[in-house]
N, CA, C and O atoms as a DFTB+ gen file, in Angstrom:
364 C
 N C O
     1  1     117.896     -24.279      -0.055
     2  2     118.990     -24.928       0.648
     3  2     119.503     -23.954       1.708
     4  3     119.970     -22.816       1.648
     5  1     119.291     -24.664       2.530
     6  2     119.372     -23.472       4.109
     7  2     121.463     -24.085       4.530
     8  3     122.034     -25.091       4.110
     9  1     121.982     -23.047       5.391
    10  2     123.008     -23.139       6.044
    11  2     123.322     -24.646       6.937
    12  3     124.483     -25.029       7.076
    13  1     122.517     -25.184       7.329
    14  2     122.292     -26.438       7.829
    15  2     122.420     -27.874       7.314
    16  3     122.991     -28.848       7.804
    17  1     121.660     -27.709       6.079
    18  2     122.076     -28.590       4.741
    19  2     122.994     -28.269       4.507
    20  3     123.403     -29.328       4.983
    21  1     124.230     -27.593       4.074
    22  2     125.311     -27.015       3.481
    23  2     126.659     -27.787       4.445
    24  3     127.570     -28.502       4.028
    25  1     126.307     -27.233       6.134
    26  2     127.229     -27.400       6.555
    27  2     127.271     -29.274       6.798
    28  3     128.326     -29.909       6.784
    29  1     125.710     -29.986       7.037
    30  2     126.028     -31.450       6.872
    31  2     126.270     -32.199       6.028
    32  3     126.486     -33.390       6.250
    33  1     126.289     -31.625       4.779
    34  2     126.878     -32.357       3.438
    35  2     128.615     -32.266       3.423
    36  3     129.508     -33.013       3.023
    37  1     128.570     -31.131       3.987
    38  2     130.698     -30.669       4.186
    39  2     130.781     -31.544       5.264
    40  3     131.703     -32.303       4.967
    41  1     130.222     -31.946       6.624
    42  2     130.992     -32.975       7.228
    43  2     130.743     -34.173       6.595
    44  3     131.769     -34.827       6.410
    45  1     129.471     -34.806       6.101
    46  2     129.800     -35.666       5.555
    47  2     130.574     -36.028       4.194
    48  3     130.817     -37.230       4.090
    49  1     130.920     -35.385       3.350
    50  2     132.353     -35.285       2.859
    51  2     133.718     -35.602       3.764
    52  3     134.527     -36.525       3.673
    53  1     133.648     -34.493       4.650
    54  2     134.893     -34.733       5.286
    55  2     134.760     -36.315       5.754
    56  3     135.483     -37.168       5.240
    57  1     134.037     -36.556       6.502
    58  2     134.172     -38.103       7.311
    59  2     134.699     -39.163       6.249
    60  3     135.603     -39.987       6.383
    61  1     133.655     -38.839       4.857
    62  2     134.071     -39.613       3.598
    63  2     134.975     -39.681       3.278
    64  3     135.405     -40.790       2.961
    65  1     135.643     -38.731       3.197
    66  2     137.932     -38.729       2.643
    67  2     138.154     -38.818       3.649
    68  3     139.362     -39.056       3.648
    69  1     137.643     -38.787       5.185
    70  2     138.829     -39.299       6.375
    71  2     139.006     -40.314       6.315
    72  3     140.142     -40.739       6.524
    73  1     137.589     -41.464       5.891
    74  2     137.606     -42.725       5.756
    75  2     138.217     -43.260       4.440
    76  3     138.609     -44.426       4.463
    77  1     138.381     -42.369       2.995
    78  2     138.787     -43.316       2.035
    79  2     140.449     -42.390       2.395
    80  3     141.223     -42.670       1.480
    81  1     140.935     -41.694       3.145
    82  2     142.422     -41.810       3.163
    83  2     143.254     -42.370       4.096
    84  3     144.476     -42.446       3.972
    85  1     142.499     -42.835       5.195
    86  2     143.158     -43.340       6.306
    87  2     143.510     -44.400       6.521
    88  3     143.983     -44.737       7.607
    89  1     143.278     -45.588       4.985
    90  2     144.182     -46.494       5.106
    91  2     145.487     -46.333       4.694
    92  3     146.457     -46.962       5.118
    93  1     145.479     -45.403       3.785
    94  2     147.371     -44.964       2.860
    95  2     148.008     -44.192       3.995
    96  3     149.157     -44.316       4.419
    97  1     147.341     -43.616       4.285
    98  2     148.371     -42.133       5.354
    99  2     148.682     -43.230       6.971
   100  3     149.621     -43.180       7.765
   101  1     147.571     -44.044       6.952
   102  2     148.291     -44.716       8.467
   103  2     149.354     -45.595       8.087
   104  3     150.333     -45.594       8.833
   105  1     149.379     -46.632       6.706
   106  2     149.911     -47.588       6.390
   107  2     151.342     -46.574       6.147
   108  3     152.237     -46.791       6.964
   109  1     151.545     -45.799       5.396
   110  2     152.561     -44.794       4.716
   111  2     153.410     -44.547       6.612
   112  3     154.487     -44.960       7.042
   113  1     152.679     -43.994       7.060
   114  2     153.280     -43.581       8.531
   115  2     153.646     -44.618       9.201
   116  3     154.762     -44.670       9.717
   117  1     152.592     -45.786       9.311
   118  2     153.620     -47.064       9.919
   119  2     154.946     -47.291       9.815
   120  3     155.877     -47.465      10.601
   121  1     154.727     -47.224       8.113
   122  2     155.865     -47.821       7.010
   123  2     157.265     -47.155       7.420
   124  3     158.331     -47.700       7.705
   125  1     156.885     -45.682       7.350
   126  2     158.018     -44.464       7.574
   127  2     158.542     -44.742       9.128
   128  3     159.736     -45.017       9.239
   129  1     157.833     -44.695      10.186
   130  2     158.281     -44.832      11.136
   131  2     159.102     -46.463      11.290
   132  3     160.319     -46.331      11.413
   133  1     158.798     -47.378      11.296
   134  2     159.661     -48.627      10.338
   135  2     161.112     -48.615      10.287
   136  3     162.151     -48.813      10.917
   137  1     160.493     -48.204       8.967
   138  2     161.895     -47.511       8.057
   139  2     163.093     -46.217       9.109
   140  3     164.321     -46.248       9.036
   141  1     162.551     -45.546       9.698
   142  2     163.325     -44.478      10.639
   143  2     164.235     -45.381      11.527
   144  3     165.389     -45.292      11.947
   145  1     163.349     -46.177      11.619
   146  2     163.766     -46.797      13.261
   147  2     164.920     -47.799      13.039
   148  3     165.761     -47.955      13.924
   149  1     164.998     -48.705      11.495
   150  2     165.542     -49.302      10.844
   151  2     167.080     -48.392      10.834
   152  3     168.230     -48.636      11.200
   153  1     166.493     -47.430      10.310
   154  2     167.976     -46.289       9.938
   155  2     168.242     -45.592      11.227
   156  3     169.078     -44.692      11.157
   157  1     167.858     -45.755      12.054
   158  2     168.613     -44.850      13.319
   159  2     169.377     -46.266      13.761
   160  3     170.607     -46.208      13.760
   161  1     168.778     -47.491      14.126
   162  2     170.167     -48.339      14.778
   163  2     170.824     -48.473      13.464
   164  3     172.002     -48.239      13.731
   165  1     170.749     -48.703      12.251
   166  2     171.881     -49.103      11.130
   167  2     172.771     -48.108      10.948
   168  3     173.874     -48.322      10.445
   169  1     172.192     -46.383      11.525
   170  2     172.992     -45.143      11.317
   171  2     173.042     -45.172      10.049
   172  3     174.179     -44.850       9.704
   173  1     172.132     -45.479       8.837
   174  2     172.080     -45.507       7.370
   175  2     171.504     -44.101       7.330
   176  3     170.479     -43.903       7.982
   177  1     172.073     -43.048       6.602
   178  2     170.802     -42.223       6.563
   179  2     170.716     -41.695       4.949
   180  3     171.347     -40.705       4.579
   181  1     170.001     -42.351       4.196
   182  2     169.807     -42.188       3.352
   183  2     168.668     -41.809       2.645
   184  3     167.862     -42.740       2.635
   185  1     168.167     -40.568       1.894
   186  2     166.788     -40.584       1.819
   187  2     165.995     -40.810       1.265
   188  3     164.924     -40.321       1.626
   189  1     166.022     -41.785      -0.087
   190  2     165.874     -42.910      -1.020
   191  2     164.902     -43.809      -0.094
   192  3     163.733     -44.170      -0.230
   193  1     165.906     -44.024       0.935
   194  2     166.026     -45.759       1.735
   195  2     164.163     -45.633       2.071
   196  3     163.267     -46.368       1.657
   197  1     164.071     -44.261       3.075
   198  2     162.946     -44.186       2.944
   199  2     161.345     -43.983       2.345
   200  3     160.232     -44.162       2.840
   201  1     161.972     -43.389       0.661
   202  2     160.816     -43.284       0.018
   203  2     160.404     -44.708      -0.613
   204  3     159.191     -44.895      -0.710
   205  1     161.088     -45.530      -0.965
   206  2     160.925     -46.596      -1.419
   207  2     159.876     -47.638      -1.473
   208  3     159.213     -48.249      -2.311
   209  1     160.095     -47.526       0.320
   210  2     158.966     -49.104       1.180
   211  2     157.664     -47.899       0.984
   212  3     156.564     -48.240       0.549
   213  1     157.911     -46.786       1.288
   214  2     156.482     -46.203       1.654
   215  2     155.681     -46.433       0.117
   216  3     154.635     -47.069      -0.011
   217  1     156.291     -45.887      -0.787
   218  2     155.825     -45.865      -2.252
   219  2     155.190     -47.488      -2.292
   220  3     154.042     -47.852      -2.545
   221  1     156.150     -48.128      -2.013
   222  2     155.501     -49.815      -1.927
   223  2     154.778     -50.133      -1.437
   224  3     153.906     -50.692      -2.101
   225  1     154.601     -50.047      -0.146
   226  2     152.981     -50.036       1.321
   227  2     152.058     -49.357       0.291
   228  3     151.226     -50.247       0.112
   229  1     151.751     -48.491      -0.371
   230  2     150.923     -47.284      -0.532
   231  2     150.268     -47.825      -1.905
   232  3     149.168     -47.618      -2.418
   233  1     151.279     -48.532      -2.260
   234  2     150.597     -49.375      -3.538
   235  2     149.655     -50.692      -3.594
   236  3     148.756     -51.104      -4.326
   237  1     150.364     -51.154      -2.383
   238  2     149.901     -52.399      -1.561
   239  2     148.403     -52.181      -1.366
   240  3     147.486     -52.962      -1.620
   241  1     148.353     -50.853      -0.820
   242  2     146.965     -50.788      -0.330
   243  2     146.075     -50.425      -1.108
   244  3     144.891     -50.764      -1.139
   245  1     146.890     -49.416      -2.035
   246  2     145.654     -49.038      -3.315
   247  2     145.362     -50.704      -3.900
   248  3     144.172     -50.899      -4.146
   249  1     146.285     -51.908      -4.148
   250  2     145.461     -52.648      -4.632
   251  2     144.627     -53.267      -4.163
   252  3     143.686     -53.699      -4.829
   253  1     144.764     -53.464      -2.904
   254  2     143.929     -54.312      -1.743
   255  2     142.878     -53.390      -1.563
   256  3     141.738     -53.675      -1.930
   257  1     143.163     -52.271      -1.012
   258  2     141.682     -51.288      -0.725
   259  2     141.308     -50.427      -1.853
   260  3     140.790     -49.416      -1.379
   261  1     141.341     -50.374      -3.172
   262  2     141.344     -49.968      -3.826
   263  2     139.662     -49.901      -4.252
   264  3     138.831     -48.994      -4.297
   265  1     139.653     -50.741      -4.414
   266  2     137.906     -51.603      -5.142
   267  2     137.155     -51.224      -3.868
   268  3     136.139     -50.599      -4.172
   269  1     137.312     -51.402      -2.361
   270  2     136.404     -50.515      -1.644
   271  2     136.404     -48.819      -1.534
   272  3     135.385     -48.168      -1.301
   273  1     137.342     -48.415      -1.683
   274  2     137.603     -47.104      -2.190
   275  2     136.477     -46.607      -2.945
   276  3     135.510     -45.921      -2.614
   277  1     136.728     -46.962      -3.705
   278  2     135.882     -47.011      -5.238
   279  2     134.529     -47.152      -4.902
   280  3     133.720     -46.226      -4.855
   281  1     134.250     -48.616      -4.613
   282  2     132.615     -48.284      -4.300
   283  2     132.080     -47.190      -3.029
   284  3     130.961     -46.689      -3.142
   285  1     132.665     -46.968      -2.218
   286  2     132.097     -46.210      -1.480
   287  2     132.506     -44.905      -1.550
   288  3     132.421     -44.281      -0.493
   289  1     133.048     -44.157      -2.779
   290  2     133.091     -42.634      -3.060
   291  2     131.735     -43.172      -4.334
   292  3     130.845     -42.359      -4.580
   293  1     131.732     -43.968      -4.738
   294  2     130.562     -44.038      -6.169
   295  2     129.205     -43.716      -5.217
   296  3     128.256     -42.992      -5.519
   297  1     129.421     -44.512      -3.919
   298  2     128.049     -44.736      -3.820
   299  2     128.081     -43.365      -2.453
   300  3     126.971     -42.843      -2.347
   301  1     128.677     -43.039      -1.909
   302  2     128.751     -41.387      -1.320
   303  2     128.376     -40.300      -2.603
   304  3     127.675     -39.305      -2.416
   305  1     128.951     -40.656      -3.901
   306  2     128.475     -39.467      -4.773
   307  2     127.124     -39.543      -5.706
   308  3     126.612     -38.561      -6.244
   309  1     126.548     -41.158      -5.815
   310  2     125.374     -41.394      -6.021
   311  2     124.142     -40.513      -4.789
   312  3     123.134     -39.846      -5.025
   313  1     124.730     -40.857      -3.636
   314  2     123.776     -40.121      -2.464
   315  2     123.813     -38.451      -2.754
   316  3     122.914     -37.612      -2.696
   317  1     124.862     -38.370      -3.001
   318  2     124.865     -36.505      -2.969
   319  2     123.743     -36.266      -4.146
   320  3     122.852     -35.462      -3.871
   321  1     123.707     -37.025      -5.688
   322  2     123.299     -36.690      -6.635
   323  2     121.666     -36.610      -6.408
   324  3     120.801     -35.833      -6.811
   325  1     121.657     -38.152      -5.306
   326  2     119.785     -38.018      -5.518
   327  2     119.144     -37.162      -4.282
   328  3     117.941     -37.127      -4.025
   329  1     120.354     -36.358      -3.438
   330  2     119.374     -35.652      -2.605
   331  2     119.514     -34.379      -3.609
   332  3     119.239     -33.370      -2.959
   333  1     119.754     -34.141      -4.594
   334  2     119.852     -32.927      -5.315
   335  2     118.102     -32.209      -5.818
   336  3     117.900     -31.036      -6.134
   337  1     116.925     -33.457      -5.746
   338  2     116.024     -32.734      -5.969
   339  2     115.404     -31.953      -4.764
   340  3     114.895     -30.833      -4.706
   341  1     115.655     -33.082      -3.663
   342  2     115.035     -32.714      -1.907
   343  2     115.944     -31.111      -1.749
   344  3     115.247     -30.169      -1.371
   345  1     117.036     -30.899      -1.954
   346  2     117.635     -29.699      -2.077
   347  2     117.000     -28.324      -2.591
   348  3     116.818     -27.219      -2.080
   349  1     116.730     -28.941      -3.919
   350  2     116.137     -27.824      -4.729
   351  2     114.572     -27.357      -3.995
   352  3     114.159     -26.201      -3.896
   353  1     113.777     -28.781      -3.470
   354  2     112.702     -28.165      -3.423
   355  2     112.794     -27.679      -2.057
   356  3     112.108     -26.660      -1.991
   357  1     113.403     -27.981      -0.784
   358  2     113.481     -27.248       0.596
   359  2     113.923     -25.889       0.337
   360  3     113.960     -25.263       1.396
   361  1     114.377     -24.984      -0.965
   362  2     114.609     -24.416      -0.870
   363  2     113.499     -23.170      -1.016
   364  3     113.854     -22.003      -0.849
């Protein structure tokens, strides 16, 4: 296993959690910004007000995107497992 293999298995990881987190962290940031914008004209500033909806969005999505989540880290970590012999023997 050469430096080359190493470093394209780490981006493809990375791309993999950019893609299974970037529905919670955009939905969560929508949510928050929302919520800010809500409390700057109401002048509410409370900091409850805002954990609330986000905790709620964030749940929303784990149930909705949840099950694709799921299959596509199973089947990203099925791929890692079966290049494990091509690994051993390039080496």
């Amino acid at each position: 296993m050469n430096d080359t293999q190493v470093l394209n298995i780490a981006v493809q990881m990375l791309v993999e959690m950019g893609k299974l987190a970037a529905p919670v962290l955009i939905v969560s940031m929508a949510v928050g910004i929302g919520v800010s914008l809500l409390q700057s004209i109401t002048q509410l500033q409370e900091a409850t007000l805002s954990f609330v909806p986000k905790l709620a969005a964030v749940a929303l999505v784990v149930v909705f995107a949840g099950h694709w989540m799921i299959n596509s880290l199973v089947g990203f970590t099925d791929h890692m497992y079966r290049l494990i012999p091509a690994l051993l023997h390039a080496g």
